[in-house]
């Protein structure tokens, strides 16, 4: 019997469905999985339901945090983590698997140092505006302890191997699988209606290029006054950003906050094109969600985004160029049947190539050297 212990102690964001979908795929391949999760994880009900339905899955919830004070308390709360480590040893997994690094995972990784560790690297370097000494040190501790790595875009595989002194066979490229997780009713997307709407989705941070998108929207508004933009995600915007948003109240909608899973599919369904205007990136889970929902992507050529976007028929443009972004979007709306065809191709690519079954197979190949 193959056994894997999955550790993810974050509570929200794209790694939550990523961990859940990978676990389901591993179970379907006959792997017994022991998951250690944050007690605050946003889809806790889904995990409890899945473990109740599948005897191959065990789940343990650990105290983590929802604020800075809670983090300090959890950082020094060793007893529940030692107990969780004891349960892992009783489970006797072949490997520990981190679908994404979470800060408190360090405590378990340290206690279980004799068990092979597989870690997925979502971002090879810290992003502009997200650079934090404390989180970087914890991440580096885990990465130096890691035996094998998963990267989501292949261009980073040799960089990871070189940085951590591993042979190339210890680094697996597993493309970000689709996020049909958010499709709660399972219905196929519609392609026959054009909304004259663009979407930016995800956490708002400096490296995400929202300022570039807003400057581009100011250009687009003069050419296509009917075009709308929805910015959906939590984070801080600059005074200039807010000035542009406030100058076009009928064309730009800002939903600044963490959004419930039930809203995600609706947001993508209400748009024609997803804009990913990042200034730097390794990859983006937003691309996987967009393709899964049948919406094409216009993204900047940074990091591994070209590798992610172009196979699904998305369009890649130079970064930090509001004029170029406006020109590309404007050109797509010259013939909306082109947008429909791009959207169909995105969906077909997601459901045929970006499957969790394939991701789980590649992960098992890495773990067991098949």
mmCIF file of C-alpha atoms in Angstrom:
data_model
loop_
_atom_site.group_PDB
_atom_site.id
_atom_site.type_symbol
_atom_site.label_atom_id
_atom_site.label_comp_id
_atom_site.label_asym_id
_atom_site.label_seq_id
_atom_site.Cartn_x
_atom_site.Cartn_y
_atom_site.Cartn_z
ATOM 1 C CA UNK A 1 0.000 0.000 0.000
ATOM 2 C CA UNK A 2 1.375 3.392 -1.024
ATOM 3 C CA UNK A 3 1.181 5.949 1.790
ATOM 4 C CA UNK A 4 1.761 9.697 1.640
ATOM 5 C CA UNK A 5 1.402 12.330 4.362
ATOM 6 C CA UNK A 6 0.249 15.684 2.961
ATOM 7 C CA UNK A 7 0.971 18.801 5.032
ATOM 8 C CA UNK A 8 -0.670 22.124 4.281
ATOM 9 C CA UNK A 9 -1.240 24.606 7.095
ATOM 10 C CA UNK A 10 -2.487 27.611 5.142
ATOM 11 C CA UNK A 11 -6.131 28.584 5.449
ATOM 12 C CA UNK A 12 -7.168 30.210 2.180
ATOM 13 C CA UNK A 13 -6.057 30.972 -1.356
ATOM 14 C CA UNK A 14 -5.319 28.800 -4.370
ATOM 15 C CA UNK A 15 -3.296 26.206 -2.451
ATOM 16 C CA UNK A 16 -6.455 25.150 -0.608
ATOM 17 C CA UNK A 17 -8.257 23.681 -3.657
ATOM 18 C CA UNK A 18 -4.877 22.591 -5.063
ATOM 19 C CA UNK A 19 -4.262 20.418 -1.973
ATOM 20 C CA UNK A 20 -7.817 19.101 -2.006
ATOM 21 C CA UNK A 21 -7.844 18.160 -5.692
ATOM 22 C CA UNK A 22 -4.430 16.483 -5.521
ATOM 23 C CA UNK A 23 -5.560 14.475 -2.493
ATOM 24 C CA UNK A 24 -8.685 13.288 -4.329
ATOM 25 C CA UNK A 25 -6.594 12.256 -7.333
ATOM 26 C CA UNK A 26 -4.138 10.333 -5.138
ATOM 27 C CA UNK A 27 -7.005 8.515 -3.431
ATOM 28 C CA UNK A 28 -8.412 7.526 -6.814
ATOM 29 C CA UNK A 29 -5.045 5.961 -7.618
ATOM 30 C CA UNK A 30 -5.230 3.773 -4.529
ATOM 31 C CA UNK A 31 -2.861 5.826 -2.375
ATOM 32 C CA UNK A 32 -3.566 6.037 1.338
ATOM 33 C CA UNK A 33 -3.243 9.669 2.433
ATOM 34 C CA UNK A 34 -2.884 11.274 5.856
ATOM 35 C CA UNK A 35 -3.518 15.028 5.656
ATOM 36 C CA UNK A 36 -2.415 17.524 8.286
ATOM 37 C CA UNK A 37 -4.312 20.774 7.779
ATOM 38 C CA UNK A 38 -5.003 24.085 9.477
ATOM 39 C CA UNK A 39 -8.080 24.049 11.677
ATOM 40 C CA UNK A 40 -8.981 27.322 9.937
ATOM 41 C CA UNK A 41 -8.757 26.019 6.364
ATOM 42 C CA UNK A 42 -11.588 27.591 4.383
ATOM 43 C CA UNK A 43 -12.907 24.331 2.915
ATOM 44 C CA UNK A 44 -12.756 22.309 6.125
ATOM 45 C CA UNK A 45 -16.258 20.946 5.517
ATOM 46 C CA UNK A 46 -15.116 19.457 2.188
ATOM 47 C CA UNK A 47 -12.190 17.708 3.861
ATOM 48 C CA UNK A 48 -14.390 16.324 6.627
ATOM 49 C CA UNK A 49 -16.902 15.078 4.084
ATOM 50 C CA UNK A 50 -14.221 13.466 1.926
ATOM 51 C CA UNK A 51 -12.564 11.717 4.864
ATOM 52 C CA UNK A 52 -15.959 10.470 6.031
ATOM 53 C CA UNK A 53 -16.592 8.942 2.612
ATOM 54 C CA UNK A 54 -13.152 7.441 2.014
ATOM 55 C CA UNK A 55 -11.464 5.069 4.446
ATOM 56 C CA UNK A 56 -8.124 5.660 2.650
ATOM 57 C CA UNK A 57 -8.041 9.255 3.921
ATOM 58 C CA UNK A 58 -7.285 10.455 7.444
ATOM 59 C CA UNK A 59 -7.321 14.146 8.345
ATOM 60 C CA UNK A 60 -5.858 15.941 11.350
ATOM 61 C CA UNK A 61 -6.548 19.651 11.946
ATOM 62 C CA UNK A 62 -3.902 21.691 13.762
ATOM 63 C CA UNK A 63 -4.195 25.089 15.477
ATOM 64 C CA UNK A 64 -2.617 27.751 13.276
ATOM 65 C CA UNK A 65 -3.587 31.427 13.150
ATOM 66 C CA UNK A 66 -5.837 34.097 11.681
ATOM 67 C CA UNK A 67 -3.823 37.133 12.827
ATOM 68 C CA UNK A 68 -0.353 38.104 14.058
ATOM 69 C CA UNK A 69 -1.074 37.325 17.702
ATOM 70 C CA UNK A 70 -2.460 33.934 16.725
ATOM 71 C CA UNK A 71 0.653 33.235 14.664
ATOM 72 C CA UNK A 72 2.942 33.942 17.624
ATOM 73 C CA UNK A 73 0.890 31.603 19.810
ATOM 74 C CA UNK A 74 0.877 28.841 17.207
ATOM 75 C CA UNK A 75 4.589 29.303 16.554
ATOM 76 C CA UNK A 76 5.348 28.272 20.138
ATOM 77 C CA UNK A 77 2.529 25.720 20.527
ATOM 78 C CA UNK A 78 4.668 22.597 20.210
ATOM 79 C CA UNK A 79 2.426 20.020 21.887
ATOM 80 C CA UNK A 80 -0.209 19.598 19.112
ATOM 81 C CA UNK A 81 2.534 19.521 16.477
ATOM 82 C CA UNK A 82 4.500 16.848 18.326
ATOM 83 C CA UNK A 83 1.305 14.827 18.650
ATOM 84 C CA UNK A 84 0.662 15.242 14.908
ATOM 85 C CA UNK A 85 4.225 14.122 14.179
ATOM 86 C CA UNK A 86 3.646 11.042 16.344
ATOM 87 C CA UNK A 87 0.517 10.232 14.316
ATOM 88 C CA UNK A 88 2.484 10.584 11.099
ATOM 89 C CA UNK A 89 5.052 8.094 12.380
ATOM 90 C CA UNK A 90 2.281 5.668 13.279
ATOM 91 C CA UNK A 91 0.888 6.095 9.767
ATOM 92 C CA UNK A 92 4.402 5.317 8.410
ATOM 93 C CA UNK A 93 4.253 7.182 5.080
ATOM 94 C CA UNK A 94 6.783 6.686 2.336
ATOM 95 C CA UNK A 95 7.081 10.473 1.982
ATOM 96 C CA UNK A 96 5.913 13.834 3.258
ATOM 97 C CA UNK A 97 4.334 16.016 0.570
ATOM 98 C CA UNK A 98 3.978 19.795 0.812
ATOM 99 C CA UNK A 99 1.679 21.030 -1.994
ATOM 100 C CA UNK A 100 2.752 24.528 -0.944
ATOM 101 C CA UNK A 101 5.030 25.842 1.795
ATOM 102 C CA UNK A 102 3.178 27.108 4.857
ATOM 103 C CA UNK A 103 4.998 28.727 7.761
ATOM 104 C CA UNK A 104 4.026 26.309 10.538
ATOM 105 C CA UNK A 105 4.943 23.314 8.382
ATOM 106 C CA UNK A 106 8.509 23.936 9.547
ATOM 107 C CA UNK A 107 7.609 22.468 12.944
ATOM 108 C CA UNK A 108 6.513 19.162 11.423
ATOM 109 C CA UNK A 109 9.311 19.029 8.867
ATOM 110 C CA UNK A 110 11.807 19.408 11.706
ATOM 111 C CA UNK A 111 10.202 16.633 13.777
ATOM 112 C CA UNK A 112 10.056 14.249 10.807
ATOM 113 C CA UNK A 113 13.497 14.866 9.352
ATOM 114 C CA UNK A 114 14.126 11.198 8.526
ATOM 115 C CA UNK A 115 11.144 10.901 6.135
ATOM 116 C CA UNK A 116 11.688 11.934 2.478
ATOM 117 C CA UNK A 117 10.203 15.358 1.760
ATOM 118 C CA UNK A 118 8.640 16.476 -1.534
ATOM 119 C CA UNK A 119 7.860 20.199 -1.854
ATOM 120 C CA UNK A 120 6.019 22.105 -4.566
ATOM 121 C CA UNK A 121 7.637 25.430 -5.392
ATOM 122 C CA UNK A 122 4.977 27.852 -6.583
ATOM 123 C CA UNK A 123 7.329 30.851 -6.707
ATOM 124 C CA UNK A 124 11.069 30.469 -7.293
ATOM 125 C CA UNK A 125 11.800 33.909 -5.806
ATOM 126 C CA UNK A 126 9.794 36.217 -3.576
ATOM 127 C CA UNK A 127 7.708 38.685 -5.529
ATOM 128 C CA UNK A 128 8.146 42.432 -5.730
ATOM 129 C CA UNK A 129 6.344 43.897 -2.714
ATOM 130 C CA UNK A 130 6.188 40.522 -0.927
ATOM 131 C CA UNK A 131 9.812 40.270 0.182
ATOM 132 C CA UNK A 132 9.910 39.364 3.855
ATOM 133 C CA UNK A 133 13.039 38.210 5.694
ATOM 134 C CA UNK A 134 11.162 36.032 8.192
ATOM 135 C CA UNK A 135 9.077 34.105 5.662
ATOM 136 C CA UNK A 136 12.086 33.749 3.362
ATOM 137 C CA UNK A 137 14.177 32.160 6.130
ATOM 138 C CA UNK A 138 11.446 29.660 7.004
ATOM 139 C CA UNK A 139 10.898 28.801 3.337
ATOM 140 C CA UNK A 140 14.613 28.284 2.798
ATOM 141 C CA UNK A 141 14.807 25.997 5.830
ATOM 142 C CA UNK A 142 12.105 23.774 4.344
ATOM 143 C CA UNK A 143 13.547 23.898 0.815
ATOM 144 C CA UNK A 144 17.053 22.957 1.973
ATOM 145 C CA UNK A 145 15.551 20.000 3.831
ATOM 146 C CA UNK A 146 13.555 18.939 0.730
ATOM 147 C CA UNK A 147 14.625 15.785 -1.100
ATOM 148 C CA UNK A 148 12.582 16.219 -4.284
ATOM 149 C CA UNK A 149 10.821 19.181 -5.837
ATOM 150 C CA UNK A 150 7.743 19.886 -7.921
ATOM 151 C CA UNK A 151 7.744 22.937 -10.194
ATOM 152 C CA UNK A 152 4.666 24.166 -12.030
ATOM 153 C CA UNK A 153 6.498 25.482 -15.098
ATOM 154 C CA UNK A 154 9.325 23.541 -16.685
ATOM 155 C CA UNK A 155 11.646 26.503 -17.214
ATOM 156 C CA UNK A 156 12.320 26.586 -13.460
ATOM 157 C CA UNK A 157 13.320 22.922 -13.130
ATOM 158 C CA UNK A 158 17.033 23.404 -13.927
ATOM 159 C CA UNK A 159 17.180 26.515 -11.749
ATOM 160 C CA UNK A 160 15.769 24.623 -8.764
ATOM 161 C CA UNK A 161 18.088 21.656 -9.350
ATOM 162 C CA UNK A 162 21.117 23.947 -9.479
ATOM 163 C CA UNK A 163 20.151 26.076 -6.487
ATOM 164 C CA UNK A 164 19.527 23.116 -4.164
ATOM 165 C CA UNK A 165 22.209 20.807 -5.542
ATOM 166 C CA UNK A 166 19.860 18.114 -6.854
ATOM 167 C CA UNK A 167 19.998 15.961 -9.981
ATOM 168 C CA UNK A 168 17.401 16.838 -12.621
ATOM 169 C CA UNK A 169 15.488 13.628 -11.907
ATOM 170 C CA UNK A 170 14.772 14.995 -8.403
ATOM 171 C CA UNK A 171 12.769 17.876 -9.908
ATOM 172 C CA UNK A 172 9.454 17.160 -11.641
ATOM 173 C CA UNK A 173 7.523 19.566 -13.823
ATOM 174 C CA UNK A 174 3.835 19.078 -13.010
ATOM 175 C CA UNK A 175 1.727 21.712 -14.815
ATOM 176 C CA UNK A 176 -0.893 23.449 -12.698
ATOM 177 C CA UNK A 177 -4.018 21.335 -13.147
ATOM 178 C CA UNK A 178 -7.457 22.781 -13.807
ATOM 179 C CA UNK A 179 -9.599 24.323 -11.100
ATOM 180 C CA UNK A 180 -12.993 22.843 -11.868
ATOM 181 C CA UNK A 181 -13.197 22.684 -8.055
ATOM 182 C CA UNK A 182 -14.958 26.049 -8.228
ATOM 183 C CA UNK A 183 -17.560 24.769 -10.694
ATOM 184 C CA UNK A 184 -20.079 23.826 -8.036
ATOM 185 C CA UNK A 185 -22.892 22.634 -10.320
ATOM 186 C CA UNK A 186 -20.612 20.949 -12.858
ATOM 187 C CA UNK A 187 -22.187 22.715 -15.830
ATOM 188 C CA UNK A 188 -20.075 23.381 -18.923
ATOM 189 C CA UNK A 189 -19.304 27.065 -19.559
ATOM 190 C CA UNK A 190 -21.268 29.099 -22.092
ATOM 191 C CA UNK A 191 -19.444 30.510 -25.082
ATOM 192 C CA UNK A 192 -22.298 32.105 -27.021
ATOM 193 C CA UNK A 193 -22.595 35.388 -25.145
ATOM 194 C CA UNK A 194 -20.207 38.345 -25.025
ATOM 195 C CA UNK A 195 -20.316 40.489 -21.890
ATOM 196 C CA UNK A 196 -17.915 43.284 -22.905
ATOM 197 C CA UNK A 197 -16.166 42.568 -19.620
ATOM 198 C CA UNK A 198 -12.602 41.924 -18.471
ATOM 199 C CA UNK A 199 -11.561 40.300 -15.199
ATOM 200 C CA UNK A 200 -8.575 40.657 -12.906
ATOM 201 C CA UNK A 201 -8.771 37.989 -10.202
ATOM 202 C CA UNK A 202 -6.517 37.284 -7.233
ATOM 203 C CA UNK A 203 -4.586 38.930 -4.466
ATOM 204 C CA UNK A 204 -3.688 42.536 -5.216
ATOM 205 C CA UNK A 205 0.034 43.124 -4.773
ATOM 206 C CA UNK A 206 2.620 45.302 -6.469
ATOM 207 C CA UNK A 207 3.949 42.497 -8.659
ATOM 208 C CA UNK A 208 0.470 41.715 -10.020
ATOM 209 C CA UNK A 209 0.504 44.823 -12.237
ATOM 210 C CA UNK A 210 -2.958 46.157 -11.391
ATOM 211 C CA UNK A 211 -1.641 49.693 -11.898
ATOM 212 C CA UNK A 212 -0.623 48.767 -15.444
ATOM 213 C CA UNK A 213 -4.059 47.301 -16.123
ATOM 214 C CA UNK A 214 -5.814 50.417 -14.837
ATOM 215 C CA UNK A 215 -3.713 52.690 -17.029
ATOM 216 C CA UNK A 216 -4.575 50.444 -19.947
ATOM 217 C CA UNK A 217 -8.260 50.634 -19.040
ATOM 218 C CA UNK A 218 -8.060 54.411 -19.218
ATOM 219 C CA UNK A 219 -6.876 54.049 -22.831
ATOM 220 C CA UNK A 220 -9.496 51.421 -23.646
ATOM 221 C CA UNK A 221 -12.293 53.557 -22.248
ATOM 222 C CA UNK A 222 -11.709 56.141 -24.969
ATOM 223 C CA UNK A 223 -11.919 53.477 -27.683
ATOM 224 C CA UNK A 224 -14.623 51.240 -26.246
ATOM 225 C CA UNK A 225 -16.684 53.095 -23.623
ATOM 226 C CA UNK A 226 -18.940 50.054 -23.205
ATOM 227 C CA UNK A 227 -16.078 47.871 -21.929
ATOM 228 C CA UNK A 228 -16.079 47.016 -18.226
ATOM 229 C CA UNK A 229 -13.449 45.700 -15.829
ATOM 230 C CA UNK A 230 -13.916 43.779 -12.584
ATOM 231 C CA UNK A 231 -11.004 43.706 -10.118
ATOM 232 C CA UNK A 232 -11.684 40.962 -7.575
ATOM 233 C CA UNK A 233 -9.244 40.235 -4.765
ATOM 234 C CA UNK A 234 -7.816 41.527 -1.519
ATOM 235 C CA UNK A 235 -4.937 43.945 -1.216
ATOM 236 C CA UNK A 236 -3.893 47.574 -1.261
ATOM 237 C CA UNK A 237 -4.167 49.920 -4.208
ATOM 238 C CA UNK A 238 -2.222 53.138 -4.721
ATOM 239 C CA UNK A 239 -3.799 56.585 -4.661
ATOM 240 C CA UNK A 240 -3.351 56.758 -8.439
ATOM 241 C CA UNK A 241 -5.092 53.391 -8.848
ATOM 242 C CA UNK A 242 -8.056 54.567 -6.795
ATOM 243 C CA UNK A 243 -8.185 57.811 -8.766
ATOM 244 C CA UNK A 244 -8.567 55.887 -12.027
ATOM 245 C CA UNK A 245 -11.177 53.575 -10.511
ATOM 246 C CA UNK A 246 -13.171 56.491 -9.141
ATOM 247 C CA UNK A 247 -13.007 58.294 -12.482
ATOM 248 C CA UNK A 248 -14.841 55.406 -14.204
ATOM 249 C CA UNK A 249 -17.468 54.216 -11.713
ATOM 250 C CA UNK A 250 -19.669 52.748 -14.458
ATOM 251 C CA UNK A 251 -16.817 50.806 -16.049
ATOM 252 C CA UNK A 252 -14.596 49.567 -13.216
ATOM 253 C CA UNK A 253 -15.891 47.495 -10.304
ATOM 254 C CA UNK A 254 -13.614 46.831 -7.337
ATOM 255 C CA UNK A 255 -14.325 43.854 -5.057
ATOM 256 C CA UNK A 256 -11.520 44.298 -2.554
ATOM 257 C CA UNK A 257 -11.521 41.381 -0.132
ATOM 258 C CA UNK A 258 -11.286 37.609 0.128
ATOM 259 C CA UNK A 259 -14.041 36.084 -1.961
ATOM 260 C CA UNK A 260 -15.984 32.944 -1.047
ATOM 261 C CA UNK A 261 -15.525 29.920 -3.304
ATOM 262 C CA UNK A 262 -19.169 30.190 -4.350
ATOM 263 C CA UNK A 263 -18.454 33.481 -6.150
ATOM 264 C CA UNK A 264 -15.387 32.450 -8.139
ATOM 265 C CA UNK A 265 -17.030 30.615 -11.039
ATOM 266 C CA UNK A 266 -19.638 33.347 -11.378
ATOM 267 C CA UNK A 267 -16.932 36.003 -11.748
ATOM 268 C CA UNK A 268 -15.200 34.178 -14.584
ATOM 269 C CA UNK A 269 -18.499 33.312 -16.264
ATOM 270 C CA UNK A 270 -19.388 37.004 -16.299
ATOM 271 C CA UNK A 271 -16.203 37.993 -18.136
ATOM 272 C CA UNK A 272 -14.950 37.445 -21.679
ATOM 273 C CA UNK A 273 -11.204 37.616 -21.012
ATOM 274 C CA UNK A 274 -9.019 37.280 -17.925
ATOM 275 C CA UNK A 275 -6.138 39.751 -17.694
ATOM 276 C CA UNK A 276 -2.937 38.638 -15.936
ATOM 277 C CA UNK A 277 -0.742 41.790 -16.143
ATOM 278 C CA UNK A 278 1.987 40.650 -13.753
ATOM 279 C CA UNK A 279 5.306 42.472 -13.508
ATOM 280 C CA UNK A 280 7.056 39.336 -12.232
ATOM 281 C CA UNK A 281 5.838 35.771 -11.718
ATOM 282 C CA UNK A 282 6.823 32.117 -11.721
ATOM 283 C CA UNK A 283 3.347 30.916 -12.714
ATOM 284 C CA UNK A 284 -0.280 31.688 -11.881
ATOM 285 C CA UNK A 285 -3.134 29.602 -10.547
ATOM 286 C CA UNK A 286 -5.461 32.229 -12.033
ATOM 287 C CA UNK A 287 -4.571 30.932 -15.506
ATOM 288 C CA UNK A 288 -5.704 27.442 -14.492
ATOM 289 C CA UNK A 289 -9.009 28.771 -13.120
ATOM 290 C CA UNK A 290 -9.628 30.881 -16.207
ATOM 291 C CA UNK A 291 -8.988 28.058 -18.667
ATOM 292 C CA UNK A 292 -11.137 25.702 -16.572
ATOM 293 C CA UNK A 293 -14.027 28.158 -16.751
ATOM 294 C CA UNK A 294 -13.677 28.586 -20.507
ATOM 295 C CA UNK A 295 -12.122 32.034 -20.489
ATOM 296 C CA UNK A 296 -8.986 32.914 -22.378
ATOM 297 C CA UNK A 297 -6.102 34.834 -20.847
ATOM 298 C CA UNK A 298 -4.060 37.846 -21.879
ATOM 299 C CA UNK A 299 -0.890 37.684 -19.781
ATOM 300 C CA UNK A 300 2.513 39.323 -19.644
ATOM 301 C CA UNK A 301 5.671 37.517 -20.714
ATOM 302 C CA UNK A 302 7.282 37.104 -17.296
ATOM 303 C CA UNK A 303 8.547 33.983 -15.527
ATOM 304 C CA UNK A 304 6.736 30.866 -16.702
ATOM 305 C CA UNK A 305 3.527 32.566 -17.842
ATOM 306 C CA UNK A 306 4.219 32.106 -21.568
ATOM 307 C CA UNK A 307 4.689 28.380 -20.967
ATOM 308 C CA UNK A 308 1.373 28.261 -19.101
ATOM 309 C CA UNK A 309 -0.719 30.504 -21.308
ATOM 310 C CA UNK A 310 0.154 29.797 -24.929
ATOM 311 C CA UNK A 311 -0.697 26.041 -25.017
ATOM 312 C CA UNK A 312 -4.272 26.962 -24.057
ATOM 313 C CA UNK A 313 -4.520 29.575 -26.790
ATOM 314 C CA UNK A 314 -3.963 32.574 -24.536
ATOM 315 C CA UNK A 315 -2.073 35.681 -25.627
ATOM 316 C CA UNK A 316 1.260 36.844 -24.198
ATOM 317 C CA UNK A 317 2.404 40.473 -24.346
ATOM 318 C CA UNK A 318 5.391 42.421 -22.983
ATOM 319 C CA UNK A 319 5.141 43.409 -19.302
ATOM 320 C CA UNK A 320 4.534 46.909 -17.996
ATOM 321 C CA UNK A 321 3.079 48.178 -21.297
ATOM 322 C CA UNK A 322 -0.432 49.691 -20.927
ATOM 323 C CA UNK A 323 -0.593 50.696 -24.599
ATOM 324 C CA UNK A 324 0.212 47.210 -25.855
ATOM 325 C CA UNK A 325 -2.327 45.656 -23.483
ATOM 326 C CA UNK A 326 -4.989 48.102 -24.705
ATOM 327 C CA UNK A 327 -4.160 47.357 -28.355
ATOM 328 C CA UNK A 328 -4.458 43.569 -27.874
ATOM 329 C CA UNK A 329 -7.769 43.753 -26.006
ATOM 330 C CA UNK A 330 -9.154 46.287 -28.473
ATOM 331 C CA UNK A 331 -8.166 44.013 -31.368
ATOM 332 C CA UNK A 332 -9.924 41.010 -29.843
ATOM 333 C CA UNK A 333 -13.197 42.937 -29.628
ATOM 334 C CA UNK A 334 -12.971 43.867 -33.333
ATOM 335 C CA UNK A 335 -14.329 40.364 -34.004
ATOM 336 C CA UNK A 336 -15.900 38.783 -30.945
ATOM 337 C CA UNK A 337 -16.069 35.372 -32.660
ATOM 338 C CA UNK A 338 -12.292 35.284 -32.132
ATOM 339 C CA UNK A 339 -12.838 35.632 -28.371
ATOM 340 C CA UNK A 340 -15.345 32.763 -28.489
ATOM 341 C CA UNK A 341 -12.841 30.526 -30.295
ATOM 342 C CA UNK A 342 -10.082 31.414 -27.827
ATOM 343 C CA UNK A 343 -12.422 30.568 -24.944
ATOM 344 C CA UNK A 344 -13.388 27.207 -26.430
ATOM 345 C CA UNK A 345 -9.751 26.311 -26.936
ATOM 346 C CA UNK A 346 -8.908 27.298 -23.346
ATOM 347 C CA UNK A 347 -11.637 25.037 -21.975
ATOM 348 C CA UNK A 348 -10.732 22.078 -24.193
ATOM 349 C CA UNK A 349 -7.103 22.369 -23.131
ATOM 350 C CA UNK A 350 -8.026 22.513 -19.442
ATOM 351 C CA UNK A 351 -10.255 19.447 -19.450
ATOM 352 C CA UNK A 352 -8.062 17.327 -21.721
ATOM 353 C CA UNK A 353 -4.526 18.221 -20.641
ATOM 354 C CA UNK A 354 -4.646 19.899 -17.224
ATOM 355 C CA UNK A 355 -6.132 16.969 -15.324
ATOM 356 C CA UNK A 356 -5.532 16.079 -11.696
ATOM 357 C CA UNK A 357 -5.238 12.426 -12.673
ATOM 358 C CA UNK A 358 -2.191 13.312 -14.758
ATOM 359 C CA UNK A 359 -0.780 15.506 -11.969
ATOM 360 C CA UNK A 360 -1.131 12.699 -9.428
ATOM 361 C CA UNK A 361 0.569 10.246 -11.789
ATOM 362 C CA UNK A 362 3.517 12.588 -12.274
ATOM 363 C CA UNK A 363 3.770 13.139 -8.523
ATOM 364 C CA UNK A 364 3.830 9.392 -7.852
ATOM 365 C CA UNK A 365 6.465 8.940 -10.571
ATOM 366 C CA UNK A 366 8.628 11.481 -8.751
ATOM 367 C CA UNK A 367 8.081 10.024 -5.289
ATOM 368 C CA UNK A 368 8.572 6.389 -6.226
ATOM 369 C CA UNK A 369 11.042 6.893 -9.148
ATOM 370 C CA UNK A 370 8.822 4.914 -11.507
#
